[in-house]
XYZ file of C-alpha atoms in Angstrom:
302
model
C 96.156 129.662 74.968
C 93.131 130.776 77.437
C 93.573 132.674 80.614
C 93.092 130.164 84.030
C 92.365 130.837 87.477
C 93.842 128.806 90.084
C 93.060 128.721 93.679
C 94.989 127.202 96.800
C 94.557 127.081 99.988
C 97.779 127.241 101.324
C 99.518 127.585 105.281
C 101.665 130.279 106.743
C 104.562 128.170 106.580
C 104.287 127.988 102.395
C 103.041 131.027 101.925
C 106.111 132.489 103.748
C 108.004 130.411 101.058
C 105.821 131.704 98.216
C 105.971 135.346 98.926
C 109.864 135.267 99.710
C 110.283 133.531 96.156
C 108.095 136.139 94.104
C 109.701 138.960 96.079
C 111.601 140.018 92.770
C 108.515 140.576 91.178
C 105.887 142.077 94.143
C 103.847 145.354 92.946
C 101.885 146.970 95.193
C 98.713 145.137 96.729
C 95.568 146.103 94.836
C 93.251 145.860 97.296
C 93.294 145.785 100.960
C 92.295 142.171 101.143
C 95.948 141.091 99.717
C 98.536 140.943 101.778
C 101.150 140.060 98.867
C 100.390 140.638 95.351
C 103.097 139.795 92.045
C 102.557 140.171 88.853
C 105.185 138.039 85.903
C 104.782 137.858 82.094
C 103.113 134.565 82.591
C 100.348 135.885 85.382
C 99.592 137.079 88.862
C 99.789 135.757 92.257
C 97.304 137.414 95.266
C 97.570 136.138 98.807
C 95.025 137.081 100.566
C 94.447 137.367 104.813
C 95.050 134.769 106.986
C 91.540 132.734 108.132
C 91.474 129.878 110.530
C 95.148 129.372 110.106
C 95.484 129.116 105.971
C 95.576 131.551 103.379
C 93.966 131.862 100.100
C 96.113 132.264 97.183
C 94.800 132.884 93.549
C 97.166 132.346 90.597
C 95.502 134.580 87.193
C 97.278 134.369 83.781
C 98.173 132.087 80.680
C 100.471 129.903 83.037
C 98.741 130.310 86.076
C 98.580 126.447 86.033
C 102.306 126.063 85.810
C 103.048 128.407 88.642
C 100.087 127.099 90.933
C 101.449 123.314 90.382
C 104.810 124.618 92.379
C 102.471 124.669 95.293
C 99.608 122.658 96.483
C 97.114 120.498 94.487
C 93.731 122.155 93.037
C 90.611 122.218 91.143
C 91.441 124.818 88.568
C 88.768 127.012 86.256
C 89.981 127.980 82.640
C 88.390 130.825 81.604
C 86.931 129.834 78.404
C 84.362 132.281 76.724
C 83.849 133.494 80.246
C 82.129 129.955 81.309
C 84.416 128.001 83.966
C 85.406 124.503 83.592
C 86.314 122.495 86.170
C 89.458 120.404 85.293
C 92.180 118.553 87.704
C 95.524 120.022 88.156
C 97.496 116.586 88.374
C 96.789 114.436 85.392
C 99.313 111.435 85.352
C 101.460 111.161 82.733
C 104.899 109.861 81.952
C 108.261 111.963 82.690
C 111.951 112.438 82.860
C 112.166 114.719 86.663
C 115.289 115.849 87.643
C 116.592 117.172 91.321
C 120.092 117.870 93.523
C 120.950 116.899 96.588
C 124.168 117.956 98.821
C 123.893 121.858 98.122
C 123.272 123.003 102.016
C 126.356 120.803 102.535
C 129.426 122.406 104.024
C 131.094 119.099 103.102
C 130.446 116.578 100.157
C 130.228 116.916 96.504
C 126.498 118.068 94.540
C 125.010 115.525 93.166
C 122.136 116.249 90.487
C 119.783 113.206 88.840
C 117.098 113.072 86.307
C 114.920 110.058 86.433
C 112.444 108.591 83.612
C 109.018 107.300 85.542
C 106.482 105.736 83.283
C 102.761 105.422 84.098
C 103.242 101.314 84.538
C 106.603 102.270 86.959
C 103.835 103.659 89.735
C 102.839 100.137 91.641
C 106.619 99.541 91.796
C 107.695 102.707 92.835
C 104.539 102.609 95.619
C 106.227 98.760 96.318
C 109.459 100.529 97.614
C 108.389 103.547 98.960
C 109.583 106.380 97.017
C 109.262 109.511 98.151
C 110.716 112.987 98.583
C 114.334 111.853 99.729
C 114.211 114.145 102.694
C 111.545 112.210 104.241
C 113.407 108.782 103.767
C 116.273 107.849 105.985
C 119.887 107.397 104.999
C 119.763 103.700 105.916
C 116.842 103.128 103.795
C 118.227 104.949 100.459
C 121.781 103.238 101.030
C 119.663 99.930 100.965
C 117.408 100.470 98.230
C 120.070 102.104 96.043
C 121.122 99.296 94.299
C 117.820 97.991 93.050
C 116.952 101.897 91.999
C 119.472 102.137 89.986
C 118.916 98.371 88.226
C 115.720 98.770 87.916
C 114.859 102.518 86.570
C 116.574 104.753 83.736
C 118.325 107.722 85.179
C 121.171 110.006 84.594
C 123.308 111.229 87.060
C 126.029 114.064 87.790
C 128.418 115.387 90.414
C 130.628 117.473 91.005
C 133.243 117.579 93.947
C 134.010 120.226 95.680
C 137.592 121.321 94.435
C 135.740 121.599 91.141
C 132.632 123.504 92.854
C 135.344 126.269 94.260
C 137.100 126.384 90.974
C 133.990 127.069 88.933
C 132.201 129.364 91.718
C 135.772 131.357 91.922
C 135.211 131.973 88.309
C 131.856 133.638 88.828
C 129.644 130.859 89.013
C 127.094 131.317 91.614
C 124.933 127.614 93.078
C 122.194 128.417 90.753
C 124.372 128.311 87.931
C 126.211 125.789 88.525
C 122.922 123.838 89.172
C 120.812 124.858 86.246
C 124.134 123.446 83.970
C 123.928 119.942 86.207
C 120.207 119.673 85.631
C 120.106 120.251 82.033
C 122.665 117.882 81.184
C 121.263 115.360 82.862
C 117.573 116.386 81.458
C 119.627 116.207 77.859
C 120.828 112.554 78.537
C 117.750 111.098 78.832
C 115.658 113.927 76.659
C 117.729 112.742 73.683
C 116.686 108.517 74.109
C 113.093 109.822 75.051
C 112.035 113.476 73.322
C 108.141 112.636 73.176
C 108.413 112.771 77.193
C 107.309 115.206 79.542
C 110.546 117.629 81.557
C 109.635 118.309 85.292
C 111.932 120.228 87.508
C 112.474 120.825 90.976
C 112.116 124.233 90.566
C 115.005 126.317 92.448
C 114.584 129.956 90.236
C 112.399 131.547 88.054
C 112.073 130.163 84.359
C 113.507 133.231 83.072
C 115.972 133.107 85.484
C 117.042 129.581 84.770
C 117.405 129.287 81.388
C 119.633 132.599 81.162
C 122.264 130.598 83.240
C 122.329 128.571 80.804
C 122.959 131.105 78.148
C 125.786 130.363 75.645
C 125.448 126.175 75.990
C 125.385 124.471 73.030
C 122.179 122.282 73.877
C 119.448 123.341 76.266
C 116.583 121.325 77.417
C 113.685 123.214 77.087
C 109.671 123.157 77.631
C 110.715 122.447 81.056
C 107.612 121.985 84.023
C 108.778 123.670 86.745
C 108.024 122.609 90.169
C 108.685 124.258 94.166
C 107.345 120.880 95.291
C 108.816 118.762 92.508
C 109.803 115.700 95.119
C 105.842 115.905 96.526
C 104.182 116.762 93.246
C 105.910 114.489 90.461
C 107.299 111.019 91.550
C 110.028 111.468 88.711
C 111.685 114.107 90.933
C 111.410 112.188 93.974
C 112.985 108.955 92.136
C 115.560 111.340 91.290
C 116.147 112.870 94.631
C 116.513 109.701 96.235
C 118.988 108.196 93.695
C 120.977 111.634 93.897
C 120.636 111.151 97.728
C 122.022 107.589 97.201
C 125.129 108.786 95.186
C 125.704 111.979 97.991
C 126.042 109.454 100.426
C 128.024 106.830 98.745
C 130.745 109.962 98.079
C 130.304 110.941 101.857
C 131.212 106.759 103.009
C 133.963 107.293 100.643
C 135.409 110.628 102.159
C 134.542 108.776 105.736
C 136.732 106.009 104.924
C 139.906 108.197 103.026
C 140.248 110.521 106.204
C 138.762 107.598 109.206
C 136.420 110.233 110.488
C 132.340 110.526 110.518
C 132.403 113.955 108.240
C 128.885 116.101 109.139
C 125.604 116.774 106.974
C 124.923 120.336 107.076
C 126.634 123.296 107.643
C 125.136 124.759 111.297
C 127.954 125.341 113.984
C 128.785 121.722 114.500
C 129.917 121.584 111.239
C 132.074 124.877 112.152
C 133.609 122.799 114.438
C 133.861 120.187 112.944
C 135.903 121.434 109.912
C 138.117 123.333 112.617
C 139.314 120.368 114.459
C 139.893 118.184 110.733
C 142.373 121.863 109.426
C 144.063 121.197 112.678
C 144.638 117.603 111.637
C 144.986 117.501 107.777
C 145.709 121.337 107.236
C 143.707 123.713 105.734
C 144.625 123.021 101.768
C 142.920 119.501 102.352
C 139.902 121.210 104.331
C 139.649 123.598 100.757
C 138.939 120.330 98.586
C 136.380 119.134 100.767
C 134.333 121.769 101.553
C 132.082 124.835 99.526
C 134.703 127.383 100.676
C 132.091 130.354 99.653
C 129.810 129.133 102.346
C 130.326 131.391 105.768
C 131.838 127.857 107.796
C 134.755 128.524 105.830
C 135.157 131.927 106.652
C 134.501 131.688 110.314
C 137.569 129.170 110.330
C 140.584 131.051 108.357
C 139.851 134.427 109.912
């Protein structure tokens, strides 16, 4: 595989996320012009000082394209016999993408989905207005959900908080749980469509991700990981919407069961709601429907 150089122009907020993500492999800056430098087996990441509100970020190495695809769209220069050749980073391809929701919510399950999108599906998904679920209203997602699950092939799994707490207390952290769920839904579709590329909204370095899956009987491999997968790949966007639809339906069922409207997220008002819930229904009941490793729970039982 030839070495590649990819240059991106990224805003401050994106660079902050990139620096946080690659902090575990950070190395000393090779020049006074660098503000951050990291290196892995796949290549290096150089972040340069801000100019006019933007930072130049350069990825170099065999996996430069893959690493850069997580952060933006660019022209890339494969270095072949020292002669750069311009190619586009995001060429369209049929794809199976996965994403998850609920990991930042004190109440409610974690829902993971993988969705199949072929080139012929693009006009229909554009017509439906499918994009990153965080940019869509819950009302629109609830309205579109039935159409999406009837028209598109997908695999979805969920873990309620009672089960989440059980496996978490046995030593599996949030990312390990997510990895196992992503692996399952990707495998479900990959077995039916073995020639279609797998993509995933990245939440861990590939080496770490596959480490979480050590011991699994089957592992989906050759995944293209993308930190901003919902904005880069339509399959990941579709998966995020279907996952959100499942999450919202399960939250609605909880609302009906307890006769209350559960809040989203994990902010202070969520803690106050949970405290009131515990006073009415008891701590045992609260434990069943919350992630007890969250700080919210610790504040309530103190």
